[in-house]
Amino acid sequence: MKQKIVIKVEMTCDKCRSKAMTLVAATVGVDSVALAGDGKDQVVVVGDGVDSVKLTSALRKKVGHAQLMQVGEVKKEEEKKKPAEPAAAAASVVEYAYPWQYYQYPPAGAYGYPQYYSNCQTPAGCSHSIC
């Protein structure tokens, strides 16, 4: 049974809103998260098997004062509207390149310790004791 949960959270800045959205989206069973209300101070959660009390207490711990406003079943109009949104989101999938450069080891002999390298290619007049 899908349920719609509305939680009023005191969010004064965009960072708080982002933190609340991230926390709610990471919760098990959440299908969609949206902000509602005049000041975008309400978090609307749609999901299956979401514990509204635990979600509200987690928002209180991480973001600020939170109050559970409404818990109810999702109406059929919202369920019909829901499948259209993932299709649009799937069409706009953006893949990012791997952002970090992997560490490349320096070439052999770069630090001047030839005793650690087995194939020393220095000339016959080598001053190394191993060659």
Coordinates of C-alpha atoms in Angstrom, one line a residue:
M1 CA 0.0 0.0 0.0
K2 CA 1.5 3.3 -1.1
Q3 CA 1.1 6.1 1.3
K4 CA 1.6 9.9 1.2
I5 CA 3.3 11.5 4.1
V6 CA 3.4 15.3 4.6
I7 CA 5.9 16.6 7.2
K8 CA 6.4 20.2 8.1
V9 CA 10.0 21.0 8.7
E10 CA 11.6 24.3 9.7
M11 CA 14.0 25.0 6.8
T12 CA 15.3 28.5 6.4
C13 CA 17.9 28.0 3.7
D14 CA 18.6 25.9 0.6
K15 CA 21.2 23.9 2.4
C16 CA 18.6 22.8 4.9
R17 CA 16.2 21.9 2.2
S18 CA 18.8 19.9 0.3
K19 CA 19.8 18.1 3.5
A20 CA 16.2 17.2 4.3
M21 CA 15.5 16.0 0.7
T22 CA 18.7 13.8 0.8
L23 CA 17.8 12.3 4.1
V24 CA 14.2 11.5 3.1
A25 CA 15.3 10.1 -0.3
A26 CA 17.8 7.8 1.3
T27 CA 15.1 6.2 3.5
V28 CA 14.1 2.6 2.5
G29 CA 10.7 2.4 0.7
V30 CA 10.6 6.1 -0.5
D31 CA 9.5 6.4 -4.1
S32 CA 9.3 10.2 -4.5
V33 CA 10.1 13.3 -2.5
A34 CA 8.8 16.8 -3.1
L35 CA 8.7 20.2 -1.4
A36 CA 5.4 21.9 -0.9
G37 CA 3.9 24.8 1.0
D38 CA 4.3 28.6 0.6
G39 CA 7.8 28.7 2.0
K40 CA 8.7 25.2 0.8
D41 CA 8.6 24.1 4.3
Q42 CA 6.7 20.9 3.8
V43 CA 8.2 17.6 2.6
V44 CA 5.8 15.4 0.7
V45 CA 6.9 11.7 0.7
V46 CA 5.3 9.0 -1.4
G47 CA 6.4 5.4 -0.7
D48 CA 5.6 1.9 0.3
G49 CA 6.2 0.8 3.9
V50 CA 7.8 4.0 5.1
D51 CA 7.7 4.6 8.9
S52 CA 6.4 8.1 9.2
V53 CA 7.3 8.5 12.9
K54 CA 11.0 7.4 12.4
L55 CA 11.2 9.6 9.3
T56 CA 10.0 12.6 11.3
S57 CA 12.4 11.9 14.2
A58 CA 15.3 11.6 11.8
L59 CA 14.4 15.0 10.3
R60 CA 14.3 16.4 13.8
K61 CA 17.8 15.1 14.6
K62 CA 19.4 16.2 11.3
V63 CA 17.6 19.3 10.1
G64 CA 15.5 20.9 12.8
H65 CA 12.0 21.0 14.2
A66 CA 9.7 18.7 12.3
Q67 CA 6.0 18.1 12.7
L68 CA 4.0 15.2 11.1
M69 CA 1.1 16.8 9.3
Q70 CA -0.7 14.1 7.3
V71 CA -0.5 10.4 6.5
G72 CA -2.8 8.8 4.0
E73 CA -3.1 6.5 1.0
V74 CA -2.1 7.7 -2.4
K75 CA -5.2 8.5 -4.6
K76 CA -5.5 6.8 -8.0
E77 CA -5.1 10.1 -9.9
E78 CA -1.6 10.5 -8.4
E79 CA -0.8 6.8 -9.2
K80 CA -1.8 7.4 -12.9
K81 CA 0.3 10.5 -13.0
K82 CA 3.3 8.9 -11.4
P83 CA 4.3 6.5 -14.3
A84 CA 4.6 9.5 -16.7
E85 CA 7.3 11.1 -14.5
P86 CA 9.9 8.3 -14.5
A87 CA 9.7 8.0 -18.3
A88 CA 10.6 11.7 -18.6
A89 CA 13.3 11.4 -16.0
A90 CA 14.8 8.3 -17.8
A91 CA 15.0 10.2 -21.0
S92 CA 17.1 12.9 -19.4
V93 CA 19.7 10.7 -17.8
V94 CA 23.1 12.4 -17.7
E95 CA 26.2 10.3 -17.4
Y96 CA 29.2 11.9 -15.8
A97 CA 32.8 11.0 -16.5
Y98 CA 34.9 9.7 -13.7
P99 CA 35.8 12.9 -11.9
W100 CA 39.1 11.9 -10.2
Q101 CA 42.3 11.1 -11.9
Y102 CA 43.7 7.8 -10.8
Y103 CA 47.2 7.8 -9.2
Q104 CA 49.9 7.0 -11.7
Y105 CA 53.1 5.7 -10.2
P106 CA 56.3 7.4 -11.3
P107 CA 58.6 5.6 -13.8
A108 CA 61.1 3.2 -12.4
G109 CA 64.3 4.8 -11.2
A110 CA 62.7 8.2 -10.7
Y111 CA 63.7 8.4 -7.0
G112 CA 67.3 7.2 -7.4
Y113 CA 67.0 3.9 -5.7
P114 CA 68.2 1.5 -8.3
Q115 CA 68.7 -1.4 -5.9
Y116 CA 64.9 -1.9 -6.0
Y117 CA 64.8 -2.3 -9.8
S118 CA 65.9 -5.6 -11.2
N119 CA 66.8 -4.5 -14.8
C120 CA 69.2 -1.6 -14.5
Q121 CA 69.9 -0.3 -18.0
T122 CA 72.9 1.9 -17.1
P123 CA 76.2 1.6 -19.1
A124 CA 79.1 -0.7 -18.2
G125 CA 80.8 1.9 -16.1
C126 CA 77.9 1.9 -13.6
S127 CA 78.6 3.2 -10.1
H128 CA 75.8 1.1 -8.6
S129 CA 76.8 -1.8 -6.5
I130 CA 74.0 -4.1 -7.7
C131 CA 74.5 -3.7 -11.5

